[in-house]
CSV table of C-alpha atoms and ligand atoms in Angstrom, one decimal:
chain,number,residue,atom,x,y,z
G,348,MET,CA,-0.1,0.0,-0.1
G,349,ASN,CA,1.3,3.5,-0.6
G,350,THR,CA,2.4,6.0,1.8
G,351,PRO,CA,0.1,9.5,1.9
G,352,ALA,CA,1.6,12.4,0.1
G,353,PHE,CA,-0.3,14.8,2.3
G,354,PRO,CA,1.0,15.6,5.9
G,355,ALA,CA,0.6,12.5,8.3
G,356,VAL,CA,-1.8,11.9,10.8
G,357,PRO,CA,-1.7,9.3,14.0
G,358,GLN,CA,-2.8,5.9,12.6
G,359,ARG,CA,-5.5,5.6,15.1
G,360,LEU,CA,-7.4,9.1,14.7
G,361,GLY,CA,-9.8,7.9,17.4
G,362,LEU,CA,-13.0,9.5,18.5
G,363,TYR,CA,-14.1,11.7,15.6
G,364,PRO,CA,-17.6,13.7,16.1
G,365,VAL,CA,-18.4,15.4,12.9
G,366,VAL,CA,-20.7,18.6,14.1
G,367,ASP,CA,-22.3,21.5,12.4
G,368,THR,CA,-21.9,24.5,14.9
G,369,VAL,CA,-18.7,26.1,16.7
G,370,GLY,CA,-21.3,25.4,20.0
G,371,TRP,CA,-20.5,21.6,19.7
G,372,ILE,CA,-17.0,22.1,19.1
G,373,GLU,CA,-16.4,24.0,22.5
G,374,ARG,CA,-18.3,21.4,24.1
G,375,LEU,CA,-16.6,18.2,22.2
G,376,LEU,CA,-13.1,19.6,23.0
G,377,GLY,CA,-14.0,20.3,26.6
G,378,ALA,CA,-15.0,16.8,27.2
G,379,GLY,CA,-12.0,15.4,25.8
G,380,VAL,CA,-12.4,15.0,22.1
G,381,ARG,CA,-9.2,15.2,20.3
G,382,THR,CA,-10.4,14.7,16.5
G,383,ILE,CA,-13.2,16.2,15.4
G,384,GLN,CA,-14.6,18.0,12.4
G,385,LEU,CA,-16.4,21.2,11.3
G,386,ARG,CA,-19.3,20.2,8.5
G,387,ILE,CA,-21.4,22.8,8.0
G,388,LYS,CA,-23.3,22.4,4.3
G,389,ASP,CA,-24.3,24.6,1.3
G,390,LYS,CA,-23.1,28.5,2.6
G,391,HIS,CA,-21.0,30.7,1.0
G,392,ASP,CA,-17.9,31.3,2.4
G,393,ASP,CA,-18.7,34.4,3.6
G,394,ASP,CA,-21.5,33.0,5.7
G,395,VAL,CA,-19.1,30.6,7.5
G,396,GLU,CA,-15.7,31.9,7.6
G,397,ALA,CA,-16.3,33.5,11.0
G,398,ASP,CA,-17.3,30.0,12.4
G,399,ILE,CA,-14.1,28.4,10.7
G,400,VAL,CA,-12.0,30.7,12.4
G,401,ALA,CA,-13.6,30.0,15.7
G,402,ALA,CA,-13.4,26.4,15.6
G,403,ILE,CA,-9.8,26.4,14.3
G,404,LYS,CA,-8.7,28.9,17.3
G,405,LEU,CA,-10.7,26.4,19.7
G,406,SER,CA,-8.9,23.3,18.1
G,407,GLN,CA,-5.4,25.3,18.4
G,408,ARG,CA,-6.4,26.0,22.2
G,409,HIS,CA,-7.3,22.2,23.1
G,410,GLU,CA,-4.2,20.9,20.8
G,411,ALA,CA,-7.0,19.1,18.7
G,412,ARG,CA,-7.2,17.6,15.2
G,413,LEU,CA,-9.7,19.8,13.5
G,414,PHE,CA,-10.7,19.1,9.6
G,415,ILE,CA,-12.7,21.4,8.0
G,416,ASN,CA,-15.5,19.7,5.6
G,417,ASP,CA,-16.0,21.5,2.2
G,418,TYR,CA,-14.3,24.8,2.7
G,419,TRP,CA,-11.0,24.3,1.8
G,420,ARG,CA,-10.1,27.4,0.8
G,421,LEU,CA,-11.3,28.9,4.0
G,422,ALA,CA,-9.5,25.7,5.6
G,423,ILE,CA,-6.0,26.7,3.9
G,424,LYS,CA,-6.3,30.6,4.9
G,425,HIS,CA,-6.8,30.7,8.1
G,426,ARG,CA,-4.3,27.3,8.3
G,427,ALA,CA,-6.7,24.4,9.7
G,428,TYR,CA,-5.3,21.1,11.1
G,429,GLY,CA,-7.1,19.5,7.8
G,430,VAL,CA,-10.0,19.3,5.3
G,431,HIS,CA,-12.1,16.6,4.9
G,432,LEU,CA,-13.7,16.3,0.9
G,433,GLY,CA,-16.0,13.4,-0.8
G,434,GLN,CA,-15.6,12.1,-4.3
G,435,GLU,CA,-17.5,15.3,-6.1
G,436,ASP,CA,-15.5,17.3,-4.0
G,437,MET,CA,-12.3,16.1,-5.8
G,438,ASP,CA,-13.2,17.3,-8.7
G,439,VAL,CA,-13.4,21.0,-7.8
G,440,ALA,CA,-11.0,21.4,-4.9
G,441,ASN,CA,-7.3,22.1,-5.4
G,442,LEU,CA,-5.7,19.2,-3.8
G,443,ASP,CA,-2.5,20.5,-4.7
G,444,ALA,CA,-3.1,24.1,-3.0
G,445,ILE,CA,-3.9,22.0,0.1
G,446,ARG,CA,-1.0,19.7,0.3
G,447,ASP,CA,1.4,22.7,-0.7
G,448,ALA,CA,0.1,24.7,2.5
G,449,GLY,CA,0.8,21.8,4.4
G,450,LEU,CA,-2.9,20.7,5.7
G,451,ARG,CA,-3.8,17.3,6.1
G,452,LEU,CA,-6.8,15.6,3.7
G,453,GLY,CA,-9.3,13.1,4.5
G,454,LEU,CA,-11.3,11.3,1.3
G,455,SER,CA,-14.4,9.7,1.6
G,456,THR,CA,-14.7,6.5,-0.1
G,457,HIS,CA,-18.2,4.0,-0.6
G,458,ASP,CA,-16.6,1.4,-2.5
G,459,ASN,CA,-13.2,-0.3,-4.2
G,460,MET,CA,-13.5,2.1,-7.3
G,461,GLU,CA,-13.4,4.7,-5.0
G,462,MET,CA,-11.0,3.8,-3.2
G,463,ASP,CA,-9.0,3.3,-6.0
G,464,ARG,CA,-9.3,6.9,-7.1
G,465,ALA,CA,-8.8,8.1,-3.3
G,466,LEU,CA,-5.8,6.0,-3.1
G,467,ALA,CA,-4.0,7.8,-6.0
G,468,ALA,CA,-4.5,10.8,-4.2
G,469,ARG,CA,-2.3,9.6,-1.4
G,470,PRO,CA,-4.7,11.8,1.3
G,471,SER,CA,-3.9,11.6,5.2
G,472,TYR,CA,-6.6,9.2,5.8
G,473,ILE,CA,-9.5,7.4,3.9
G,474,ALA,CA,-13.0,7.3,5.5
G,475,LEU,CA,-15.0,4.5,4.6
G,476,GLY,CA,-18.7,4.1,4.6
G,477,HIS,CA,-21.2,4.4,5.0
G,478,VAL,CA,-21.1,1.3,7.4
G,479,PHE,CA,-25.0,1.2,8.6
G,480,PRO,CA,-27.7,3.2,7.6
G,481,THR,CA,-28.2,6.7,8.5
G,482,ASN,CA,-30.6,9.3,9.0
G,483,THR,CA,-28.0,12.1,8.9
G,484,LYS,CA,-27.0,12.1,5.3
G,485,GLN,CA,-28.9,11.2,2.1
G,486,MET,CA,-27.0,8.0,0.8
G,487,PRO,CA,-26.8,7.4,-3.4
G,488,SER,CA,-25.5,3.8,-2.3
G,489,ALA,CA,-26.5,0.9,0.1
G,490,PRO,CA,-24.5,0.7,3.5
G,491,GLN,CA,-21.3,-1.0,2.9
G,492,GLY,CA,-22.1,-3.4,6.2
G,493,LEU,CA,-19.4,-4.7,8.4
G,494,THR,CA,-18.1,-7.3,5.9
G,495,GLN,CA,-17.2,-5.0,3.6
G,496,LEU,CA,-15.6,-2.5,5.8
G,497,ALA,CA,-13.3,-5.3,7.1
G,498,ALA,CA,-12.3,-6.5,3.4
G,499,HIS,CA,-11.7,-2.4,2.7
G,500,ILE,CA,-9.5,-2.1,6.2
G,501,LYS,CA,-7.7,-5.1,5.3
G,502,THR,CA,-6.4,-4.2,1.7
G,503,LEU,CA,-5.6,-0.5,3.2
G,504,GLY,CA,-3.1,-2.5,5.6
G,505,ASP,CA,-1.4,0.2,7.4
G,506,TYR,CA,-3.1,3.3,6.3
G,507,PRO,CA,-4.9,5.6,8.3
G,508,THR,CA,-9.0,4.9,8.5
G,509,VAL,CA,-12.0,6.2,9.6
G,510,ALA,CA,-15.5,4.4,9.6
G,511,ILE,CA,-18.6,6.4,9.3
G,512,GLY,CA,-22.6,6.4,8.8
G,513,GLY,CA,-24.9,4.7,11.0
G,514,ILE,CA,-22.4,4.2,14.2
G,515,SER,CA,-24.3,3.8,17.5
G,516,ILE,CA,-22.4,3.1,20.7
G,517,ASP,CA,-23.4,-0.3,20.9
G,518,ARG,CA,-22.5,-1.1,17.3
G,519,VAL,CA,-18.8,0.5,17.9
G,520,PRO,CA,-17.0,-2.7,19.3
G,521,ALA,CA,-18.1,-4.5,15.9
G,522,VAL,CA,-16.8,-1.8,14.2
G,523,LEU,CA,-13.3,-1.3,15.9
G,524,ALA,CA,-13.4,-5.2,15.3
G,525,THR,CA,-12.5,-4.5,11.7
G,526,GLY,CA,-9.3,-2.7,12.7
G,527,VAL,CA,-10.3,0.6,11.5
G,528,GLY,CA,-8.3,3.2,13.1
G,529,SER,CA,-11.1,6.0,14.1
G,530,VAL,CA,-15.1,6.1,14.1
G,531,ALA,CA,-16.7,9.4,13.2
G,532,VAL,CA,-20.2,9.7,14.5
G,533,VAL,CA,-22.9,12.3,14.1
G,534,SER,CA,-26.2,11.2,15.7
G,535,ALA,CA,-24.9,9.1,18.5
G,536,ILE,CA,-23.6,12.2,20.0
G,537,THR,CA,-25.8,15.1,19.0
G,538,HIS,CA,-28.9,13.3,19.2
G,539,ALA,CA,-28.1,11.4,22.5
G,540,ALA,CA,-30.6,12.2,25.5
G,541,ASP,CA,-26.9,13.1,27.1
G,542,TRP,CA,-24.1,14.1,25.2
G,543,ARG,CA,-21.7,14.2,27.9
G,544,ALA,CA,-22.8,10.6,28.7
G,545,ALA,CA,-22.5,9.4,25.2
G,546,THR,CA,-19.0,11.1,24.6
G,547,ALA,CA,-17.4,9.5,27.8
G,548,GLN,CA,-18.3,6.2,26.6
G,549,LEU,CA,-17.6,6.4,23.1
G,550,LEU,CA,-14.0,8.1,24.1
G,551,GLU,CA,-13.6,4.9,26.8
G,552,LEU,CA,-14.6,2.5,23.8
G,553,VAL,CA,-12.6,4.3,20.7
G,554,GLY,CA,-10.1,6.2,22.8
G,555,ALA,CA,-9.0,10.1,21.7
G,556,GLY,CA,-6.6,8.7,19.2
G,557,ASP,CA,-2.9,8.8,19.3
G,558,GLU,CA,-0.5,11.7,19.4
K,295,LIG,C1,-15.0,11.3,8.3
K,295,LIG,C2,-16.1,11.8,7.3
K,295,LIG,N1,-16.2,11.0,6.3
K,295,LIG,C3,-17.0,10.9,5.2
K,295,LIG,C4,-17.6,12.4,5.0
K,295,LIG,C5,-18.9,12.5,4.3
K,295,LIG,O1,-18.0,13.6,3.1
K,295,LIG,P1,-18.7,13.6,1.5
K,295,LIG,O2,-19.0,12.8,1.1
K,295,LIG,O3,-17.9,14.8,1.1
K,295,LIG,O4,-20.3,14.3,2.3
K,295,LIG,P2,-20.3,15.8,3.1
K,295,LIG,O5,-20.0,15.3,4.4
K,295,LIG,O6,-20.2,17.1,2.7
K,295,LIG,O7,-21.8,15.9,3.0
K,295,LIG,C6,-17.3,13.1,6.3
K,295,LIG,N2,-18.0,14.6,6.4
K,295,LIG,N3,-16.4,13.4,7.0
K,296,LIG,C1,-21.3,12.7,6.9
K,296,LIG,C2,-21.7,11.4,6.7
K,296,LIG,N1,-21.3,11.0,5.5
K,296,LIG,C3,-21.2,9.5,5.3
K,296,LIG,S1,-22.2,9.1,6.4
K,296,LIG,C4,-22.8,10.9,7.3
K,296,LIG,C5,-23.2,10.9,8.2
K,296,LIG,C6,-23.0,10.3,9.7
K,296,LIG,O1,-23.9,10.4,10.4
K,296,LIG,P1,-24.4,9.6,11.8
K,296,LIG,O2,-23.4,8.9,12.6
K,296,LIG,O3,-25.5,10.2,12.3
K,296,LIG,O4,-25.0,8.1,10.9
K,297,LIG,MG1,-18.4,17.0,0.8
Protein backbone atom coordinates (compact mmCIF):
# COMPACT_ATOMS: atom_id res chain seq x y z
CA MET A 1 0.00 0.00 0.00
CA ASN A 2 1.39 3.43 -0.87
CA THR A 3 2.03 6.09 1.74
CA PRO A 4 0.28 9.45 2.09
CA ALA A 5 1.61 12.38 0.04
CA PHE A 6 -0.28 14.73 2.35
CA PRO A 7 1.01 15.36 5.88
CA ALA A 8 0.61 12.33 8.10
CA VAL A 9 -2.04 11.85 10.77
CA PRO A 10 -1.74 9.34 13.62
CA GLN A 11 -2.68 5.88 12.45
CA ARG A 12 -5.44 5.89 15.06
CA LEU A 13 -7.40 9.15 14.98
CA GLY A 14 -9.75 7.77 17.64
CA LEU A 15 -13.24 9.09 18.27
CA TYR A 16 -14.09 11.58 15.50
CA PRO A 17 -17.31 13.56 16.04
CA VAL A 18 -18.65 15.40 12.98
CA VAL A 19 -20.62 18.47 14.03
CA ASP A 20 -22.22 21.55 12.49
CA THR A 21 -21.71 24.32 15.05
CA VAL A 22 -18.89 26.00 16.95
CA GLY A 23 -20.89 25.33 20.12
CA TRP A 24 -20.54 21.58 19.59
CA ILE A 25 -16.82 21.97 18.84
CA GLU A 26 -16.36 23.82 22.14
CA ARG A 27 -18.39 21.33 24.18
CA LEU A 28 -16.71 18.26 22.71
CA LEU A 29 -13.14 19.56 22.94
CA GLY A 30 -13.90 20.40 26.57
CA ALA A 31 -15.07 16.79 27.05
CA GLY A 32 -11.73 15.38 25.83
CA VAL A 33 -12.33 14.82 22.11
CA ARG A 34 -9.09 15.29 20.13
CA THR A 35 -10.21 14.66 16.54
CA ILE A 36 -13.22 16.57 15.26
CA GLN A 37 -14.82 17.91 12.08
CA LEU A 38 -16.79 21.08 11.40
CA ARG A 39 -19.38 20.12 8.77
CA ILE A 40 -21.58 23.03 7.75
CA LYS A 41 -23.42 22.36 4.51
CA ASP A 42 -24.21 24.52 1.51
CA LYS A 43 -23.37 28.03 2.64
CA HIS A 44 -21.31 30.77 1.02
CA ASP A 45 -17.73 31.06 2.20
CA ASP A 46 -18.51 34.52 3.62
CA ASP A 47 -21.25 33.05 5.81
CA VAL A 48 -19.09 30.34 7.39
CA GLU A 49 -15.73 32.10 7.66
CA ALA A 50 -16.26 33.42 11.20
CA ASP A 51 -17.33 29.97 12.44
CA ILE A 52 -14.33 28.35 10.79
CA VAL A 53 -11.95 30.85 12.38
CA ALA A 54 -13.55 30.32 15.80
CA ALA A 55 -13.40 26.52 15.46
CA ILE A 56 -9.73 26.63 14.43
CA LYS A 57 -8.87 28.83 17.44
CA LEU A 58 -10.64 26.41 19.78
CA SER A 59 -8.87 23.42 18.26
CA GLN A 60 -5.49 25.10 18.68
CA ARG A 61 -6.24 25.97 22.30
CA HIS A 62 -7.13 22.31 22.98
CA GLU A 63 -4.29 20.93 20.82
CA ALA A 64 -6.91 19.04 18.85
CA ARG A 65 -7.09 17.90 15.21
CA LEU A 66 -9.82 19.89 13.45
CA PHE A 67 -10.85 18.92 9.93
CA ILE A 68 -12.92 21.40 7.93
CA ASN A 69 -15.49 19.72 5.68
CA ASP A 70 -15.84 21.11 2.14
CA TYR A 71 -14.52 24.69 2.66
CA TRP A 72 -10.95 23.91 1.64
CA ARG A 73 -10.07 27.49 0.64
CA LEU A 74 -11.02 28.81 4.10
CA ALA A 75 -9.22 25.91 5.75
CA ILE A 76 -6.03 26.89 3.89
CA LYS A 77 -6.52 30.61 4.54
CA HIS A 78 -6.89 30.07 8.30
CA ARG A 79 -4.46 27.17 8.61
CA ALA A 80 -6.71 24.39 9.87
CA TYR A 81 -5.19 21.05 10.81
CA GLY A 82 -6.92 19.40 7.87
CA VAL A 83 -9.69 19.23 5.28
CA HIS A 84 -12.24 16.48 4.61
CA LEU A 85 -13.51 16.06 1.05
CA GLY A 86 -15.86 13.67 -0.74
CA GLN A 87 -15.54 12.20 -4.22
CA GLU A 88 -17.48 15.06 -5.86
CA ASP A 89 -15.49 17.64 -3.89
CA MET A 90 -12.33 16.12 -5.38
CA ASP A 91 -13.54 17.17 -8.85
CA VAL A 92 -13.53 20.84 -7.93
CA ALA A 93 -11.01 21.27 -5.09
CA ASN A 94 -7.35 22.09 -5.67
CA LEU A 95 -5.67 19.19 -3.89
CA ASP A 96 -2.21 20.52 -4.73
CA ALA A 97 -3.02 23.78 -2.96
CA ILE A 98 -4.18 21.87 0.13
CA ARG A 99 -1.02 19.78 0.16
CA ASP A 100 1.31 22.71 -0.57
CA ALA A 101 -0.23 24.61 2.37
CA GLY A 102 0.65 21.68 4.64
CA LEU A 103 -2.91 20.67 5.53
CA ARG A 104 -3.90 17.06 6.10
CA LEU A 105 -6.52 15.62 3.76
CA GLY A 106 -9.22 13.03 4.47
CA LEU A 107 -11.20 11.55 1.57
CA SER A 108 -14.58 9.74 1.57
CA THR A 109 -14.97 6.38 -0.14
CA HIS A 110 -17.92 4.03 -0.59
CA ASP A 111 -16.61 1.19 -2.74
CA ASN A 112 -13.51 -0.29 -4.40
CA MET A 113 -13.53 2.14 -7.30
CA GLU A 114 -13.71 5.16 -5.03
CA MET A 115 -10.98 3.69 -2.84
CA ASP A 116 -8.67 3.38 -5.86
CA ARG A 117 -9.43 6.95 -6.86
CA ALA A 118 -8.87 8.27 -3.35
CA LEU A 119 -5.66 6.28 -2.88
CA ALA A 120 -4.26 7.74 -6.09
CA ALA A 121 -4.38 11.15 -4.37
CA ARG A 122 -2.51 9.65 -1.37
CA PRO A 123 -4.54 11.51 1.30
CA SER A 124 -3.71 11.55 5.02
CA TYR A 125 -6.63 9.20 5.77
CA ILE A 126 -9.34 7.27 3.97
CA ALA A 127 -12.91 7.38 5.29
CA LEU A 128 -15.14 4.38 4.59
CA GLY A 129 -18.88 4.54 4.68
CA HIS A 130 -21.59 4.48 5.17
CA VAL A 131 -21.25 1.38 7.32
CA PHE A 132 -24.89 1.20 8.50
CA PRO A 133 -28.10 2.98 7.45
CA THR A 134 -28.03 6.64 8.47
CA ASN A 135 -30.64 9.39 8.69
CA THR A 136 -28.02 12.14 8.86
CA LYS A 137 -27.09 12.24 5.18
CA GLN A 138 -28.90 11.04 2.08
CA MET A 139 -26.74 8.32 0.60
CA PRO A 140 -27.00 7.23 -3.05
CA SER A 141 -25.65 3.75 -2.32
CA ALA A 142 -26.46 0.93 0.12
CA PRO A 143 -24.62 0.66 3.44
CA GLN A 144 -21.41 -1.33 3.02
CA GLY A 145 -21.82 -3.29 6.27
CA LEU A 146 -19.17 -4.76 8.53
CA THR A 147 -17.94 -7.51 6.19
CA GLN A 148 -17.16 -5.08 3.38
CA LEU A 149 -15.66 -2.60 5.85
CA ALA A 150 -13.36 -5.29 7.26
CA ALA A 151 -12.27 -6.28 3.75
CA HIS A 152 -11.48 -2.66 2.87
CA ILE A 153 -9.52 -2.13 6.09
CA LYS A 154 -7.51 -5.26 5.33
CA THR A 155 -6.71 -4.01 1.82
CA LEU A 156 -5.61 -0.66 3.22
CA GLY A 157 -3.10 -2.24 5.62
CA ASP A 158 -1.44 0.44 7.74
CA TYR A 159 -3.13 3.34 5.97
CA PRO A 160 -5.02 5.56 8.49
CA THR A 161 -8.74 4.80 8.22
CA VAL A 162 -12.04 6.22 9.52
CA ALA A 163 -15.43 4.44 9.58
CA ILE A 164 -18.61 6.54 9.32
CA GLY A 165 -22.34 6.14 8.98
CA GLY A 166 -24.96 4.86 11.37
CA ILE A 167 -22.46 4.01 14.10
CA SER A 168 -24.30 3.89 17.42
CA ILE A 169 -22.57 3.18 20.72
CA ASP A 170 -23.69 -0.45 20.75
CA ARG A 171 -22.22 -0.98 17.26
CA VAL A 172 -18.80 0.45 18.13
CA PRO A 173 -17.15 -2.79 19.35
CA ALA A 174 -17.98 -4.58 16.08
CA VAL A 175 -16.72 -1.61 14.06
CA LEU A 176 -13.45 -1.52 16.03
CA ALA A 177 -13.04 -5.27 15.51
CA THR A 178 -12.48 -4.56 11.78
CA GLY A 179 -9.21 -2.84 12.75
CA VAL A 180 -10.35 0.64 11.69
CA GLY A 181 -8.33 3.43 13.32
CA SER A 182 -11.14 5.90 13.92
CA VAL A 183 -14.90 6.02 14.37
CA ALA A 184 -16.74 9.09 13.06
CA VAL A 185 -20.18 9.81 14.49
CA VAL A 186 -22.85 12.48 14.22
CA SER A 187 -26.13 11.41 15.80
CA ALA A 188 -24.60 9.05 18.39
CA ILE A 189 -23.52 12.28 20.11
CA THR A 190 -25.72 15.11 18.82
CA HIS A 191 -29.00 13.16 19.20
CA ALA A 192 -28.05 11.42 22.44
CA ALA A 193 -30.34 12.02 25.39
CA ASP A 194 -27.18 12.82 27.37
CA TRP A 195 -24.38 13.92 25.02
CA ARG A 196 -21.83 14.10 27.85
CA ALA A 197 -22.43 10.50 28.89
CA ALA A 198 -22.47 9.35 25.25
CA THR A 199 -19.17 11.12 24.53
CA ALA A 200 -17.54 9.71 27.65
CA GLN A 201 -18.68 6.20 26.72
CA LEU A 202 -17.45 6.61 23.13
CA LEU A 203 -14.08 7.95 24.29
CA GLU A 204 -13.78 4.97 26.62
CA LEU A 205 -14.49 2.55 23.76
CA VAL A 206 -12.61 4.22 20.88
CA GLY A 207 -10.02 6.39 22.62
CA ALA A 208 -9.07 9.95 21.69
CA GLY A 209 -6.50 8.84 19.10
CA ASP A 210 -2.74 8.46 19.09
CA GLU A 211 -0.53 11.51 19.70
C1 LIG B 1 -15.06 11.42 8.29
C2 LIG B 1 -16.01 11.74 7.19
N1 LIG B 1 -16.31 10.79 6.29
C3 LIG B 1 -17.16 11.05 5.29
C4 LIG B 1 -17.73 12.29 5.18
C5 LIG B 1 -18.66 12.62 4.03
O1 LIG B 1 -18.04 13.56 3.16
P1 LIG B 1 -18.74 13.90 1.76
O2 LIG B 1 -18.86 12.62 1.01
O3 LIG B 1 -18.01 14.99 1.10
O4 LIG B 1 -20.16 14.42 2.17
P2 LIG B 1 -20.51 15.73 3.03
O5 LIG B 1 -20.09 15.48 4.44
O6 LIG B 1 -19.76 16.89 2.45
O7 LIG B 1 -21.99 15.87 2.90
C6 LIG B 1 -17.40 13.26 6.14
N2 LIG B 1 -17.91 14.51 6.10
N3 LIG B 1 -16.53 12.96 7.13
C1 LIG C 1 -21.51 12.78 6.83
C2 LIG C 1 -21.70 11.35 6.52
N1 LIG C 1 -21.04 10.77 5.49
C3 LIG C 1 -21.32 9.48 5.33
S1 LIG C 1 -22.45 8.95 6.46
C4 LIG C 1 -22.52 10.49 7.17
C5 LIG C 1 -23.41 10.81 8.32
C6 LIG C 1 -23.10 10.03 9.55
O1 LIG C 1 -23.97 10.41 10.55
P1 LIG C 1 -24.49 9.38 11.65
O2 LIG C 1 -23.33 9.06 12.53
O3 LIG C 1 -25.57 10.16 12.39
O4 LIG C 1 -25.06 8.19 10.93
MG1 LIG D 1 -18.20 17.08 1.07
